[in-house]
Amino acid sequence: MARYYHFRFDIWVCLLIGFLVSLGVERAATAILSQRYEEDKANSTVETGKIGGEATDETFRAQSIDDLLSHDTFTVVSKGIKWRNKGGGYYNNFYVQSLELPSGERVAARVNNSAVKYTGESIYSGDSILPVGRVVYADLNDHPTFLGQIEFTHPLTRKDFYIDMVGEAAIASKESAVEAPVLLLQLLTIIAVFALAHFAGSKIGLFPAFYTRKRSEEEKKSDWE
């Protein structure tokens, strides 16, 4: 037979107070952290021709993995938004795309979206010229969760490196910079306010105390004297 457990009314009241306070904290923290995130994003502009910056006419157009490995810097030209439409995952707190090269080979690539150049009338037509990139050697097999995300639809051809097309424009994802800290702050606020509200309520007699000090035998004896 199933058992049902019910919280005392004082616990519900204190939890409600903590939740209401956390909403105000969440609103304020989101505003502050979002503004800071946008400022960091605006200050992360990279010079044209540099890693993470816009590619120039002189930037080598890589077609295959061999091209990537034989050049210090390069760019990749992709049709429309094909370059960002094949999935990805989070690697070291940064979103990494599954990038299909013109050769059909597939590699992991961190891309600075703001430095992508479009040659068509819209992002869906023409070519997308990705930012200047470089090869960064890393064993992606050491990150099975990431591989599970980025290879959800297509396997990578090589897993011993990824392409860095971000460089000094790198900033943490909005999820890491704003959403995660705000959620943690909300939880801490609920816990702290709950504890303070219940302590105050028990002190003035509104709520029963969670803990009562065990009286010694001498104290009990003195009550009879």
PDB file of C-alpha atoms in Angstrom:
ATOM      1  CA  MET A   1       0.000   0.000   0.000  1.00  0.00           C
ATOM      2  CA  ALA A   2       1.410   3.388  -1.006  1.00  0.00           C
ATOM      3  CA  ARG A   3       2.411   5.832   1.703  1.00  0.00           C
ATOM      4  CA  TYR A   4       1.881   9.553   1.371  1.00  0.00           C
ATOM      5  CA  TYR A   5       4.077  12.099   3.100  1.00  0.00           C
ATOM      6  CA  HIS A   6       2.935  15.654   3.741  1.00  0.00           C
ATOM      7  CA  PHE A   7       5.102  18.616   4.650  1.00  0.00           C
ATOM      8  CA  ARG A   8       4.044  20.648   7.659  1.00  0.00           C
ATOM      9  CA  PHE A   9       2.382  23.968   6.898  1.00  0.00           C
ATOM     10  CA  ASP A  10       5.389  25.923   8.209  1.00  0.00           C
ATOM     11  CA  ILE A  11       7.702  24.238   5.686  1.00  0.00           C
ATOM     12  CA  TRP A  12       5.369  25.131   2.808  1.00  0.00           C
ATOM     13  CA  VAL A  13       5.118  28.736   4.008  1.00  0.00           C
ATOM     14  CA  CYS A  14       8.890  29.154   4.289  1.00  0.00           C
ATOM     15  CA  LEU A  15       9.473  27.499   0.915  1.00  0.00           C
ATOM     16  CA  LEU A  16       6.948  29.855  -0.666  1.00  0.00           C
ATOM     17  CA  ILE A  17       8.681  32.873   0.884  1.00  0.00           C
ATOM     18  CA  GLY A  18      12.045  31.615  -0.385  1.00  0.00           C
ATOM     19  CA  PHE A  19      10.654  31.016  -3.886  1.00  0.00           C
ATOM     20  CA  LEU A  20       9.116  34.502  -4.091  1.00  0.00           C
ATOM     21  CA  VAL A  21      12.369  36.129  -2.998  1.00  0.00           C
ATOM     22  CA  SER A  22      14.291  33.995  -5.509  1.00  0.00           C
ATOM     23  CA  LEU A  23      12.148  35.354  -8.350  1.00  0.00           C
ATOM     24  CA  GLY A  24      13.366  38.864  -7.569  1.00  0.00           C
ATOM     25  CA  VAL A  25      16.949  37.625  -7.304  1.00  0.00           C
ATOM     26  CA  GLU A  26      16.592  35.770 -10.628  1.00  0.00           C
ATOM     27  CA  ARG A  27      15.282  38.876 -12.373  1.00  0.00           C
ATOM     28  CA  ALA A  28      18.060  41.116 -11.075  1.00  0.00           C
ATOM     29  CA  ALA A  29      20.840  38.565 -11.658  1.00  0.00           C
ATOM     30  CA  THR A  30      19.645  37.822 -15.207  1.00  0.00           C
ATOM     31  CA  ALA A  31      19.656  41.530 -16.068  1.00  0.00           C
ATOM     32  CA  ILE A  32      23.154  42.076 -14.647  1.00  0.00           C
ATOM     33  CA  LEU A  33      24.734  38.936 -16.111  1.00  0.00           C
ATOM     34  CA  SER A  34      23.040  39.396 -19.502  1.00  0.00           C
ATOM     35  CA  GLN A  35      24.384  42.941 -19.764  1.00  0.00           C
ATOM     36  CA  ARG A  36      27.867  41.750 -18.827  1.00  0.00           C
ATOM     37  CA  TYR A  37      27.598  38.907 -21.377  1.00  0.00           C
ATOM     38  CA  GLU A  38      26.607  41.305 -24.164  1.00  0.00           C
ATOM     39  CA  GLU A  39      29.480  43.640 -23.227  1.00  0.00           C
ATOM     40  CA  ASP A  40      31.962  40.751 -23.356  1.00  0.00           C
ATOM     41  CA  LYS A  41      30.484  39.698 -26.687  1.00  0.00           C
ATOM     42  CA  ALA A  42      30.795  43.211 -28.113  1.00  0.00           C
ATOM     43  CA  ASN A  43      34.413  43.483 -26.930  1.00  0.00           C
ATOM     44  CA  SER A  44      35.389  40.173 -28.519  1.00  0.00           C
ATOM     45  CA  THR A  45      35.625  41.489 -32.083  1.00  0.00           C
ATOM     46  CA  VAL A  46      38.654  40.077 -33.924  1.00  0.00           C
ATOM     47  CA  GLU A  47      40.612  41.815 -36.670  1.00  0.00           C
ATOM     48  CA  THR A  48      39.934  40.664 -40.233  1.00  0.00           C
ATOM     49  CA  GLY A  49      42.355  37.952 -41.323  1.00  0.00           C
ATOM     50  CA  LYS A  50      43.114  36.837 -37.745  1.00  0.00           C
ATOM     51  CA  ILE A  51      41.933  33.596 -36.113  1.00  0.00           C
ATOM     52  CA  GLY A  52      38.218  34.036 -35.464  1.00  0.00           C
ATOM     53  CA  GLY A  53      37.997  37.107 -37.702  1.00  0.00           C
ATOM     54  CA  GLU A  54      36.521  37.481 -41.174  1.00  0.00           C
ATOM     55  CA  ALA A  55      38.389  35.704 -43.946  1.00  0.00           C
ATOM     56  CA  THR A  56      39.965  37.778 -46.716  1.00  0.00           C
ATOM     57  CA  ASP A  57      40.369  37.009 -50.414  1.00  0.00           C
ATOM     58  CA  GLU A  58      43.901  35.815 -49.615  1.00  0.00           C
ATOM     59  CA  THR A  59      42.788  33.335 -46.943  1.00  0.00           C
ATOM     60  CA  PHE A  60      43.282  29.767 -48.162  1.00  0.00           C
ATOM     61  CA  ARG A  61      40.014  27.936 -48.954  1.00  0.00           C
ATOM     62  CA  ALA A  62      40.322  24.444 -47.471  1.00  0.00           C
ATOM     63  CA  GLN A  63      38.521  21.631 -49.269  1.00  0.00           C
ATOM     64  CA  SER A  64      39.556  18.595 -47.249  1.00  0.00           C
ATOM     65  CA  ILE A  65      41.189  17.412 -44.033  1.00  0.00           C
ATOM     66  CA  ASP A  66      44.531  17.246 -45.862  1.00  0.00           C
ATOM     67  CA  ASP A  67      44.139  20.948 -46.668  1.00  0.00           C
ATOM     68  CA  LEU A  68      43.402  21.751 -43.029  1.00  0.00           C
ATOM     69  CA  LEU A  69      46.468  19.904 -41.800  1.00  0.00           C
ATOM     70  CA  SER A  70      48.816  21.354 -44.409  1.00  0.00           C
ATOM     71  CA  HIS A  71      48.025  25.043 -43.713  1.00  0.00           C
ATOM     72  CA  ASP A  72      48.530  27.140 -40.593  1.00  0.00           C
ATOM     73  CA  THR A  73      45.375  29.160 -41.250  1.00  0.00           C
ATOM     74  CA  PHE A  74      42.462  28.732 -43.625  1.00  0.00           C
ATOM     75  CA  THR A  75      38.746  29.212 -44.142  1.00  0.00           C
ATOM     76  CA  VAL A  76      35.992  26.891 -45.306  1.00  0.00           C
ATOM     77  CA  VAL A  77      33.267  27.843 -47.777  1.00  0.00           C
ATOM     78  CA  SER A  78      29.897  26.191 -47.214  1.00  0.00           C
ATOM     79  CA  LYS A  79      26.585  26.355 -49.059  1.00  0.00           C
ATOM     80  CA  GLY A  80      23.952  28.481 -47.332  1.00  0.00           C
ATOM     81  CA  ILE A  81      23.629  27.535 -43.663  1.00  0.00           C
ATOM     82  CA  LYS A  82      24.741  23.963 -44.214  1.00  0.00           C
ATOM     83  CA  TRP A  83      27.771  24.613 -41.996  1.00  0.00           C
ATOM     84  CA  ARG A  84      25.617  25.110 -38.905  1.00  0.00           C
ATOM     85  CA  ASN A  85      22.741  22.793 -39.713  1.00  0.00           C
ATOM     86  CA  LYS A  86      24.297  19.409 -38.912  1.00  0.00           C
ATOM     87  CA  GLY A  87      24.300  19.487 -35.131  1.00  0.00           C
ATOM     88  CA  GLY A  88      26.966  19.973 -32.507  1.00  0.00           C
ATOM     89  CA  GLY A  89      27.721  19.731 -28.809  1.00  0.00           C
ATOM     90  CA  TYR A  90      29.375  21.443 -25.837  1.00  0.00           C
ATOM     91  CA  TYR A  91      33.123  21.013 -25.508  1.00  0.00           C
ATOM     92  CA  ASN A  92      34.827  22.804 -22.584  1.00  0.00           C
ATOM     93  CA  ASN A  93      31.747  25.040 -22.195  1.00  0.00           C
ATOM     94  CA  PHE A  94      31.817  26.136 -25.843  1.00  0.00           C
ATOM     95  CA  TYR A  95      29.442  25.056 -28.592  1.00  0.00           C
ATOM     96  CA  VAL A  96      31.250  23.103 -31.301  1.00  0.00           C
ATOM     97  CA  GLN A  97      29.668  22.400 -34.681  1.00  0.00           C
ATOM     98  CA  SER A  98      29.783  19.299 -36.832  1.00  0.00           C
ATOM     99  CA  LEU A  99      31.259  20.839 -39.985  1.00  0.00           C
ATOM    100  CA  GLU A 100      31.074  19.100 -43.345  1.00  0.00           C
ATOM    101  CA  LEU A 101      33.979  20.033 -45.622  1.00  0.00           C
ATOM    102  CA  PRO A 102      33.536  20.345 -49.423  1.00  0.00           C
ATOM    103  CA  SER A 103      35.220  16.916 -49.660  1.00  0.00           C
ATOM    104  CA  GLY A 104      32.385  15.370 -47.649  1.00  0.00           C
ATOM    105  CA  GLU A 105      34.617  14.747 -44.632  1.00  0.00           C
ATOM    106  CA  ARG A 106      33.306  15.895 -41.284  1.00  0.00           C
ATOM    107  CA  VAL A 107      35.218  17.586 -38.443  1.00  0.00           C
ATOM    108  CA  ALA A 108      34.445  19.434 -35.222  1.00  0.00           C
ATOM    109  CA  ALA A 109      34.672  23.217 -35.473  1.00  0.00           C
ATOM    110  CA  ARG A 110      34.234  26.162 -33.112  1.00  0.00           C
ATOM    111  CA  VAL A 111      32.869  29.000 -35.231  1.00  0.00           C
ATOM    112  CA  ASN A 112      32.582  32.715 -34.469  1.00  0.00           C
ATOM    113  CA  ASN A 113      29.120  33.249 -35.963  1.00  0.00           C
ATOM    114  CA  SER A 114      29.480  37.028 -36.091  1.00  0.00           C
ATOM    115  CA  ALA A 115      32.474  36.735 -38.472  1.00  0.00           C
ATOM    116  CA  VAL A 116      30.745  34.560 -41.089  1.00  0.00           C
ATOM    117  CA  LYS A 117      30.372  36.294 -44.479  1.00  0.00           C
ATOM    118  CA  TYR A 118      27.395  35.520 -46.731  1.00  0.00           C
ATOM    119  CA  THR A 119      27.614  35.951 -50.497  1.00  0.00           C
ATOM    120  CA  GLY A 120      23.917  35.502 -51.285  1.00  0.00           C
ATOM    121  CA  GLU A 121      20.915  37.761 -50.828  1.00  0.00           C
ATOM    122  CA  SER A 122      20.135  35.916 -47.591  1.00  0.00           C
ATOM    123  CA  ILE A 123      21.891  33.465 -45.293  1.00  0.00           C
ATOM    124  CA  TYR A 124      20.032  30.632 -47.023  1.00  0.00           C
ATOM    125  CA  SER A 125      21.327  31.380 -50.507  1.00  0.00           C
ATOM    126  CA  GLY A 126      24.825  31.662 -51.910  1.00  0.00           C
ATOM    127  CA  ASP A 127      27.902  30.677 -49.938  1.00  0.00           C
ATOM    128  CA  SER A 128      28.913  31.132 -46.320  1.00  0.00           C
ATOM    129  CA  ILE A 129      32.585  32.036 -45.919  1.00  0.00           C
ATOM    130  CA  LEU A 130      33.562  30.937 -42.428  1.00  0.00           C
ATOM    131  CA  PRO A 131      36.041  32.838 -40.208  1.00  0.00           C
ATOM    132  CA  VAL A 132      39.766  32.241 -40.331  1.00  0.00           C
ATOM    133  CA  GLY A 133      40.580  29.013 -38.525  1.00  0.00           C
ATOM    134  CA  ARG A 134      43.400  26.787 -37.375  1.00  0.00           C
ATOM    135  CA  VAL A 135      43.764  23.163 -36.319  1.00  0.00           C
ATOM    136  CA  VAL A 136      43.918  22.398 -32.580  1.00  0.00           C
ATOM    137  CA  TYR A 137      44.999  18.859 -31.737  1.00  0.00           C
ATOM    138  CA  ALA A 138      42.928  17.229 -28.998  1.00  0.00           C
ATOM    139  CA  ASP A 139      41.672  13.716 -28.334  1.00  0.00           C
ATOM    140  CA  LEU A 140      37.915  14.147 -28.583  1.00  0.00           C
ATOM    141  CA  ASN A 141      37.439  10.529 -27.511  1.00  0.00           C
ATOM    142  CA  ASP A 142      38.243  11.710 -23.983  1.00  0.00           C
ATOM    143  CA  HIS A 143      34.875  13.528 -24.007  1.00  0.00           C
ATOM    144  CA  PRO A 144      32.225  10.839 -24.670  1.00  0.00           C
ATOM    145  CA  THR A 145      29.312  13.094 -23.715  1.00  0.00           C
ATOM    146  CA  PHE A 146      30.404  15.685 -26.251  1.00  0.00           C
ATOM    147  CA  LEU A 147      30.881  13.022 -28.938  1.00  0.00           C
ATOM    148  CA  GLY A 148      27.430  11.677 -28.211  1.00  0.00           C
ATOM    149  CA  GLN A 149      26.023  15.134 -28.904  1.00  0.00           C
ATOM    150  CA  ILE A 150      28.022  16.117 -31.986  1.00  0.00           C
ATOM    151  CA  GLU A 151      27.780  12.666 -33.603  1.00  0.00           C
ATOM    152  CA  PHE A 152      24.060  12.286 -32.967  1.00  0.00           C
ATOM    153  CA  THR A 153      23.276  12.349 -36.701  1.00  0.00           C
ATOM    154  CA  HIS A 154      26.673  12.025 -38.422  1.00  0.00           C
ATOM    155  CA  PRO A 155      30.018  10.556 -37.244  1.00  0.00           C
ATOM    156  CA  LEU A 156      33.158  12.685 -37.380  1.00  0.00           C
ATOM    157  CA  THR A 157      35.842  11.654 -39.865  1.00  0.00           C
ATOM    158  CA  ARG A 158      38.651  12.608 -37.464  1.00  0.00           C
ATOM    159  CA  LYS A 159      38.525  12.853 -33.688  1.00  0.00           C
ATOM    160  CA  ASP A 160      42.107  13.831 -32.920  1.00  0.00           C
ATOM    161  CA  PHE A 161      41.646  17.553 -33.547  1.00  0.00           C
ATOM    162  CA  TYR A 162      39.063  20.299 -33.940  1.00  0.00           C
ATOM    163  CA  ILE A 163      39.044  23.577 -35.861  1.00  0.00           C
ATOM    164  CA  ASP A 164      39.271  26.819 -33.902  1.00  0.00           C
ATOM    165  CA  MET A 165      37.490  29.588 -35.821  1.00  0.00           C
ATOM    166  CA  VAL A 166      36.955  31.704 -32.716  1.00  0.00           C
ATOM    167  CA  GLY A 167      40.398  32.623 -31.373  1.00  0.00           C
ATOM    168  CA  GLU A 168      40.381  35.703 -29.150  1.00  0.00           C
ATOM    169  CA  ALA A 169      36.674  36.185 -29.828  1.00  0.00           C
ATOM    170  CA  ALA A 170      35.985  33.275 -27.473  1.00  0.00           C
ATOM    171  CA  ILE A 171      33.432  33.875 -24.758  1.00  0.00           C
ATOM    172  CA  ALA A 172      31.501  31.304 -22.782  1.00  0.00           C
ATOM    173  CA  SER A 173      28.070  30.259 -24.025  1.00  0.00           C
ATOM    174  CA  LYS A 174      25.102  32.214 -22.702  1.00  0.00           C
ATOM    175  CA  GLU A 175      23.959  29.065 -20.938  1.00  0.00           C
ATOM    176  CA  SER A 176      27.241  28.912 -18.983  1.00  0.00           C
ATOM    177  CA  ALA A 177      27.609  32.670 -18.462  1.00  0.00           C
ATOM    178  CA  VAL A 178      24.023  33.539 -17.507  1.00  0.00           C
ATOM    179  CA  GLU A 179      21.540  30.695 -17.159  1.00  0.00           C
ATOM    180  CA  ALA A 180      23.587  28.299 -15.004  1.00  0.00           C
ATOM    181  CA  PRO A 181      24.779  30.944 -12.452  1.00  0.00           C
ATOM    182  CA  VAL A 182      21.260  32.378 -12.167  1.00  0.00           C
ATOM    183  CA  LEU A 183      19.752  28.952 -11.493  1.00  0.00           C
ATOM    184  CA  LEU A 184      22.373  28.229  -8.826  1.00  0.00           C
ATOM    185  CA  LEU A 185      21.768  31.632  -7.224  1.00  0.00           C
ATOM    186  CA  GLN A 186      18.022  30.947  -7.134  1.00  0.00           C
ATOM    187  CA  LEU A 187      18.515  27.621  -5.382  1.00  0.00           C
ATOM    188  CA  LEU A 188      20.887  29.146  -2.821  1.00  0.00           C
ATOM    189  CA  THR A 189      18.419  31.979  -2.221  1.00  0.00           C
ATOM    190  CA  ILE A 190      15.542  29.582  -1.570  1.00  0.00           C
ATOM    191  CA  ILE A 191      17.644  27.574   0.885  1.00  0.00           C
ATOM    192  CA  ALA A 192      18.940  30.661   2.722  1.00  0.00           C
ATOM    193  CA  VAL A 193      15.567  32.424   2.928  1.00  0.00           C
ATOM    194  CA  PHE A 194      13.846  29.202   4.009  1.00  0.00           C
ATOM    195  CA  ALA A 195      16.313  28.771   6.873  1.00  0.00           C
ATOM    196  CA  LEU A 196      16.080  32.401   7.988  1.00  0.00           C
ATOM    197  CA  ALA A 197      12.283  32.562   7.716  1.00  0.00           C
ATOM    198  CA  HIS A 198      11.775  29.380   9.700  1.00  0.00           C
ATOM    199  CA  PHE A 199      14.299  30.398  12.356  1.00  0.00           C
ATOM    200  CA  ALA A 200      12.595  33.776  12.786  1.00  0.00           C
ATOM    201  CA  GLY A 201       9.136  32.211  12.845  1.00  0.00           C
ATOM    202  CA  SER A 202      10.116  29.632  15.452  1.00  0.00           C
ATOM    203  CA  LYS A 203      11.715  32.338  17.617  1.00  0.00           C
ATOM    204  CA  ILE A 204       8.466  34.323  17.834  1.00  0.00           C
ATOM    205  CA  GLY A 205       6.346  31.209  18.240  1.00  0.00           C
ATOM    206  CA  LEU A 206       4.703  31.051  14.808  1.00  0.00           C
ATOM    207  CA  PHE A 207       6.389  27.790  13.809  1.00  0.00           C
ATOM    208  CA  PRO A 208       7.518  24.767  15.780  1.00  0.00           C
ATOM    209  CA  ALA A 209      11.295  24.499  16.017  1.00  0.00           C
ATOM    210  CA  PHE A 210      13.065  21.849  13.960  1.00  0.00           C
ATOM    211  CA  TYR A 211      15.391  21.018  16.822  1.00  0.00           C
ATOM    212  CA  THR A 212      14.945  21.290  20.552  1.00  0.00           C
ATOM    213  CA  ARG A 213      17.828  21.102  22.969  1.00  0.00           C
ATOM    214  CA  LYS A 214      17.766  17.973  25.070  1.00  0.00           C
ATOM    215  CA  ARG A 215      17.577  18.928  28.730  1.00  0.00           C
ATOM    216  CA  SER A 216      20.004  17.367  31.168  1.00  0.00           C
ATOM    217  CA  GLU A 217      18.885  15.339  34.162  1.00  0.00           C
ATOM    218  CA  GLU A 218      20.009  18.141  36.492  1.00  0.00           C
ATOM    219  CA  GLU A 219      17.814  20.660  34.664  1.00  0.00           C
ATOM    220  CA  LYS A 220      14.838  18.319  34.858  1.00  0.00           C
ATOM    221  CA  LYS A 221      15.496  17.772  38.555  1.00  0.00           C
ATOM    222  CA  SER A 222      15.637  21.514  39.234  1.00  0.00           C
ATOM    223  CA  ASP A 223      12.096  21.858  37.906  1.00  0.00           C
ATOM    224  CA  TRP A 224      10.866  19.796  40.856  1.00  0.00           C
ATOM    225  CA  GLU A 225      12.778  21.737  43.468  1.00  0.00           C
TER     226      GLU A 225
END
